Short mmCIF file of C-alpha atoms in Angstrom, two decimals:
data_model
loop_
_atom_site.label_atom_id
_atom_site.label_comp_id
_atom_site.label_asym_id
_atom_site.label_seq_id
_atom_site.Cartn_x
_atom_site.Cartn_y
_atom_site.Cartn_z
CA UNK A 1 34.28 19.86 -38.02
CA UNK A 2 33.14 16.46 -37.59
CA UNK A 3 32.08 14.98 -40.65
CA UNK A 4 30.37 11.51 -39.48
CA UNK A 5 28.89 11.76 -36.64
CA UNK A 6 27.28 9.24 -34.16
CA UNK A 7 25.22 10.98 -31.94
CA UNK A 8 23.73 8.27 -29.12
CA UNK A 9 27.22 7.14 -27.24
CA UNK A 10 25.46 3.92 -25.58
CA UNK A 11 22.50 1.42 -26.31
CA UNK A 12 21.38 -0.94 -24.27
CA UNK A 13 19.22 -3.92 -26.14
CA UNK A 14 17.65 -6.93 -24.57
CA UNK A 15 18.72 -10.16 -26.61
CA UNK A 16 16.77 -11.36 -29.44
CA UNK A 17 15.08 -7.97 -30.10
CA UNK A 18 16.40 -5.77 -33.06
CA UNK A 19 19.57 -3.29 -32.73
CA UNK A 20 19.38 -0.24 -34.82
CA UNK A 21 22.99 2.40 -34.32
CA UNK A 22 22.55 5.68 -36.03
CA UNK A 23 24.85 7.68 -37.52
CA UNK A 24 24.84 10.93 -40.00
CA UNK A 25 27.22 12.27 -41.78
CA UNK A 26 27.78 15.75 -43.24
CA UNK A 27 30.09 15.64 -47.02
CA UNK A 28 28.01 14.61 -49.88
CA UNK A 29 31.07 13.67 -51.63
CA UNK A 30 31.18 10.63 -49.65
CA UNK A 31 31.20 7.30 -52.04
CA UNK A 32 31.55 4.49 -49.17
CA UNK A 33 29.98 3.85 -46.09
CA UNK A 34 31.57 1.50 -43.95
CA UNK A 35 30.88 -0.25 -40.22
CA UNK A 36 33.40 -1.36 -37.59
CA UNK A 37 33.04 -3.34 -34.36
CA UNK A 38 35.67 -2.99 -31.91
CA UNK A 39 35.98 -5.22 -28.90
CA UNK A 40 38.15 -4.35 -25.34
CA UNK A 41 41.89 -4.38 -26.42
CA UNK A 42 41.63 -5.42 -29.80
CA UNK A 43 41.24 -3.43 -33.01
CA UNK A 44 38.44 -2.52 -34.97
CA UNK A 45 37.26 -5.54 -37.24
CA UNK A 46 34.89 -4.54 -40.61
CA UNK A 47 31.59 -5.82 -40.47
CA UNK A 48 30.21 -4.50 -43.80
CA UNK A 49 29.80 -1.48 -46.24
CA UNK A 50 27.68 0.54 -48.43
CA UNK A 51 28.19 2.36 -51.39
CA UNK A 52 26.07 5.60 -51.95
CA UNK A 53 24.28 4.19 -54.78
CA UNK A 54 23.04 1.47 -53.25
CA UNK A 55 19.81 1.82 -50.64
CA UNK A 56 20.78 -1.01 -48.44
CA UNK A 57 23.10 -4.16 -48.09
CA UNK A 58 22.73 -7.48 -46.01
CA UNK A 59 25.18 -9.51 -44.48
CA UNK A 60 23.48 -12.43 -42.34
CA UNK A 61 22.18 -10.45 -39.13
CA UNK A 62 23.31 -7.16 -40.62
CA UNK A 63 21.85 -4.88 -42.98
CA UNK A 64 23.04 -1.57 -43.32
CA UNK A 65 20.44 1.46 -44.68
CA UNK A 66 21.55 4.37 -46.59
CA UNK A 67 19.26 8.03 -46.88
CA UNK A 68 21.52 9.65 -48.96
CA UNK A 69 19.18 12.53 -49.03
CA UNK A 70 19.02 12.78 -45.07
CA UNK A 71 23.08 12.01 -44.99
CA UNK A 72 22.24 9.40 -42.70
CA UNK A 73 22.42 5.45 -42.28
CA UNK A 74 21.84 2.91 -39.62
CA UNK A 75 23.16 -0.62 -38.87
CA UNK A 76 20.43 -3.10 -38.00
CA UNK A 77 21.19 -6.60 -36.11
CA UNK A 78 18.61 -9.06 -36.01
CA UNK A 79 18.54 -10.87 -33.68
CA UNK A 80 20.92 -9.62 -31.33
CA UNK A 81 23.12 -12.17 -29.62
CA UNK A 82 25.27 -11.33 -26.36
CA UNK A 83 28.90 -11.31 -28.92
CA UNK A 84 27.04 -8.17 -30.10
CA UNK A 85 28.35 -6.59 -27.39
CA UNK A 86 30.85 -3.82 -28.96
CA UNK A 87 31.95 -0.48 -29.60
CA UNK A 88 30.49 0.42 -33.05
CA UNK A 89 32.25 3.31 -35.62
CA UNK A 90 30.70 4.43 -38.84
CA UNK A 91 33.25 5.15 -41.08
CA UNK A 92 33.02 6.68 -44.52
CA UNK A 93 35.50 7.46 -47.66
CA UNK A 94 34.82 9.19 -51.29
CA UNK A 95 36.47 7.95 -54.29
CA UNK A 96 39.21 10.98 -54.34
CA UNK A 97 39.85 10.47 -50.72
CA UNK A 98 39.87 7.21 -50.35
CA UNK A 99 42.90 6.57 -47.82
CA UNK A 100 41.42 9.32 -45.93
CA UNK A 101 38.57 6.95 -43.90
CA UNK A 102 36.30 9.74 -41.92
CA UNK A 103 35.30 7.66 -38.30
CA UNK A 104 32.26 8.52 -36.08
CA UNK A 105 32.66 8.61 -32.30
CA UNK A 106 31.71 5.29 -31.77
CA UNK A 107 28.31 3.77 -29.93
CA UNK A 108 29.13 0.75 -27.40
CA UNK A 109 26.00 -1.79 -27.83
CA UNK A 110 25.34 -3.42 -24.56
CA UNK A 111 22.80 -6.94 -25.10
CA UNK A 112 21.25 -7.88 -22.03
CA UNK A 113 20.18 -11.60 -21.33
CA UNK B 1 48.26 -15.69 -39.84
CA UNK B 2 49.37 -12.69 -38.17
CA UNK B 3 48.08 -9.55 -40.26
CA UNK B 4 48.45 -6.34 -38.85
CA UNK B 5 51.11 -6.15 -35.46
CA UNK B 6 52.36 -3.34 -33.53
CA UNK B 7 54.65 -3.33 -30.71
CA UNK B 8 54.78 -2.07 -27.90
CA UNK B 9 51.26 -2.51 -26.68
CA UNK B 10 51.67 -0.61 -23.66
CA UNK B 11 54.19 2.33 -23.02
CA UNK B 12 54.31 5.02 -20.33
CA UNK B 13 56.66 8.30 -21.28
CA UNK B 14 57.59 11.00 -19.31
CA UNK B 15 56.93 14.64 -21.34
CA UNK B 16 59.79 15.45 -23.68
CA UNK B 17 60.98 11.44 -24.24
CA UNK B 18 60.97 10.15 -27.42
CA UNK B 19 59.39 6.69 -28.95
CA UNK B 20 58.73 4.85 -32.22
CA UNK B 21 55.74 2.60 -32.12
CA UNK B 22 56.34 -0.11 -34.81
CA UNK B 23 53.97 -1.48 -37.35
CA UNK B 24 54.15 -4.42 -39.98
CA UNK B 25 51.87 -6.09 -41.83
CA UNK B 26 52.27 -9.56 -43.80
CA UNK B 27 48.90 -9.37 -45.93
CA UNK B 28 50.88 -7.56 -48.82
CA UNK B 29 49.01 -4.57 -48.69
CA UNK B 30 50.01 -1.51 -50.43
CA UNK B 31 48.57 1.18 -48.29
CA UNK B 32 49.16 1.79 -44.36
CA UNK B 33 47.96 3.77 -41.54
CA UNK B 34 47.94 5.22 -38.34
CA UNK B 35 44.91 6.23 -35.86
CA UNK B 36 44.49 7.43 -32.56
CA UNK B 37 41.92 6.84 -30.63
CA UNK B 38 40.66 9.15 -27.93
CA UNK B 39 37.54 9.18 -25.97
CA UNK B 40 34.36 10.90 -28.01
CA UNK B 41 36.57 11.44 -30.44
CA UNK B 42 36.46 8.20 -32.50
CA UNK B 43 39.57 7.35 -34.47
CA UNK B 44 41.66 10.21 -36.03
CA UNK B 45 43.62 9.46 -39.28
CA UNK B 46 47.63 10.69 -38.02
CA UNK B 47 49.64 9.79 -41.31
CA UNK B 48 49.13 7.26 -44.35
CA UNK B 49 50.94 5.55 -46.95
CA UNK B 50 49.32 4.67 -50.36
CA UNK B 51 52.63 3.24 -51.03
CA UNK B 52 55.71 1.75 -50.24
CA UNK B 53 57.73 5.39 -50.79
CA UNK B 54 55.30 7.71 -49.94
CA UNK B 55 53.68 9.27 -46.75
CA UNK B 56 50.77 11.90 -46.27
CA UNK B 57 49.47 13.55 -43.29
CA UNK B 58 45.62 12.98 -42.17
CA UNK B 59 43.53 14.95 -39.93
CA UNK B 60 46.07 15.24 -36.58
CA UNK B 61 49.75 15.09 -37.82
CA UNK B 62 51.29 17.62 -35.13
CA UNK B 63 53.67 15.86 -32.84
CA UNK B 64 54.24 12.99 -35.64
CA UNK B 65 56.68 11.54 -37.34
CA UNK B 66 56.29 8.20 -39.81
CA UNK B 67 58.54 6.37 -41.60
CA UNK B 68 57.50 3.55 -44.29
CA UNK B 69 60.44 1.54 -44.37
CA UNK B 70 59.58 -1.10 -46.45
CA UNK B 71 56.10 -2.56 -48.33
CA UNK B 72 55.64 -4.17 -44.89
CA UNK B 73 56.67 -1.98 -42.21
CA UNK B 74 55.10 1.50 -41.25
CA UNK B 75 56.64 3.37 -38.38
CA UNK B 76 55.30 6.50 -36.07
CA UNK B 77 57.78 8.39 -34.27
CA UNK B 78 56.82 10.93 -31.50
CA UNK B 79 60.03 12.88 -31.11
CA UNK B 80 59.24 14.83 -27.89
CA UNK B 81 56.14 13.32 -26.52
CA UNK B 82 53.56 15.86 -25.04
CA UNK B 83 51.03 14.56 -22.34
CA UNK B 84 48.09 15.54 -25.12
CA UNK B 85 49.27 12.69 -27.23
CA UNK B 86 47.90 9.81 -24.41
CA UNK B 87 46.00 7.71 -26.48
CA UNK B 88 45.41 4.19 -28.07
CA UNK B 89 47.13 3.83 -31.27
CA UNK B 90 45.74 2.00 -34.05
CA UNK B 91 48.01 0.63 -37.31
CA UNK B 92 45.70 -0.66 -40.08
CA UNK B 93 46.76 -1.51 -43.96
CA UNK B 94 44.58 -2.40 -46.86
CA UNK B 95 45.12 -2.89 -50.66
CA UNK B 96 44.30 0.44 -52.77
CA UNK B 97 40.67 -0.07 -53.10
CA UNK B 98 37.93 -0.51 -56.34
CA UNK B 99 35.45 -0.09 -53.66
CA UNK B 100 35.52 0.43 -49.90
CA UNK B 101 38.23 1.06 -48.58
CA UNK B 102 38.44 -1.78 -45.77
CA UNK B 103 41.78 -1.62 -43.08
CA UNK B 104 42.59 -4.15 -41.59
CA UNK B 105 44.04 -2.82 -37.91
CA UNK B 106 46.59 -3.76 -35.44
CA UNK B 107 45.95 -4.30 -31.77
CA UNK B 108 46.53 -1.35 -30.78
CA UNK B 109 49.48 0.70 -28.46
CA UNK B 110 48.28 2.50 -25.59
CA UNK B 111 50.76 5.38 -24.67
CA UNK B 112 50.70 7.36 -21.54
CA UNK B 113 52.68 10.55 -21.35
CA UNK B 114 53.05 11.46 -17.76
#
């Protein structure tokens, strides 16, 4: 039963143009929404969150949108730079749960020159 | 500024062997964890610790041992290593959270089981 799911395993972008990684999730009960970018043999860094009663939030190049009523959300990078390049997890937690982080499968992001 | 390490990063097992990946963390966080991370699988929550005393089990804790030996140190112990537990292994902590719950992770330990 996978409870965040991201469905598209690879992207390929050309730099400078918009990113946009998908991901949807299933458990209403979730309270936190959360994005991680993992490079080759390193861990997972955070990049930002969400909570569910916000719409959106906006870091520099990345803004993260919440449909609670689709159970989805997408992280946006504008413009995308070659350091993009990454393995990207959607994570999320609810309030109850909240050591329990739920991760999607991941998406590796590929910007092309 | 070392936040999250593990040791060893790389290990290769024979089927049966036994291990203890290590964990420690200097950021003074209260709560640790440990992941796996398998291919189209994401990462899998193993075991956590809120707190320095106390240990749960996540979503994959067959095969697993953990030990939280102190506020800093958080331990996983395979006692008889199958070759289904070949993975990367992820350590993370982070302070109980008002909001997100953001971990901070380790390196990572990738463990073959032949």
């Amino acid at each position: 039963d996978q409870q965040v799911k991201q469905n598209s395993p690879s992207l390929s972008v050309q730099e400078g143009r918009i990113s946009i990684l998908n991901c949807d999730y299933t458990n209403s009960m979730f309270d936190y929404f959360l994005w991680y970018k993992k490079y080759p043999a390193e861990g997972p860094t955070f990049l930002i969150s969400i909570s569910s009663i916000k719409d959106k939030n906006e870091d520099g190049r990345f803004t993260v949108f919440l449909n609670k009523s689709a159970k989805h959300l997408s992280l946006h990078i504008v413009p995308s730079q070659p350091g993009d390049s990454a393995v990207y997890f959607c994570a999320a937690s609810s309030i109850q749960g909240a050591q329990k982080l739920v991760f999607g499968q991941g998406t590796r992001l590929t910007i092309n020159p | 500024n070392a936040g999250v390490t593990q040791t060893p990063k790389f290990q290769v097992l024979k089927t049966g062997q036994s291990m203890t990946l290590q964990c420690a963390q200097d950021m003074n966080h209260n709560s640790m964890y440990w992941y796996r991370q398998d291919p189209g699988m994401g990462l899998r929550l193993i075991y956590y610790s809120a707190s320095e005393g106390t240990t749960d089990k996540g979503e994959v804790p067959n095969g697993y041992n953990v030990s939280r030996l102190n506020k800093r140190e958080f331990s996983l112990r395979l006692e008889s290593a199958a070759p289904s537990q070949t993975s990367v292994y992820f350590c993370a902590s982070s302070q109980i959270p008002s909001g997100a719950n953001v971990l901070t992770f380790g390196a990572g330990s990738r463990l073959t089981v032949l």
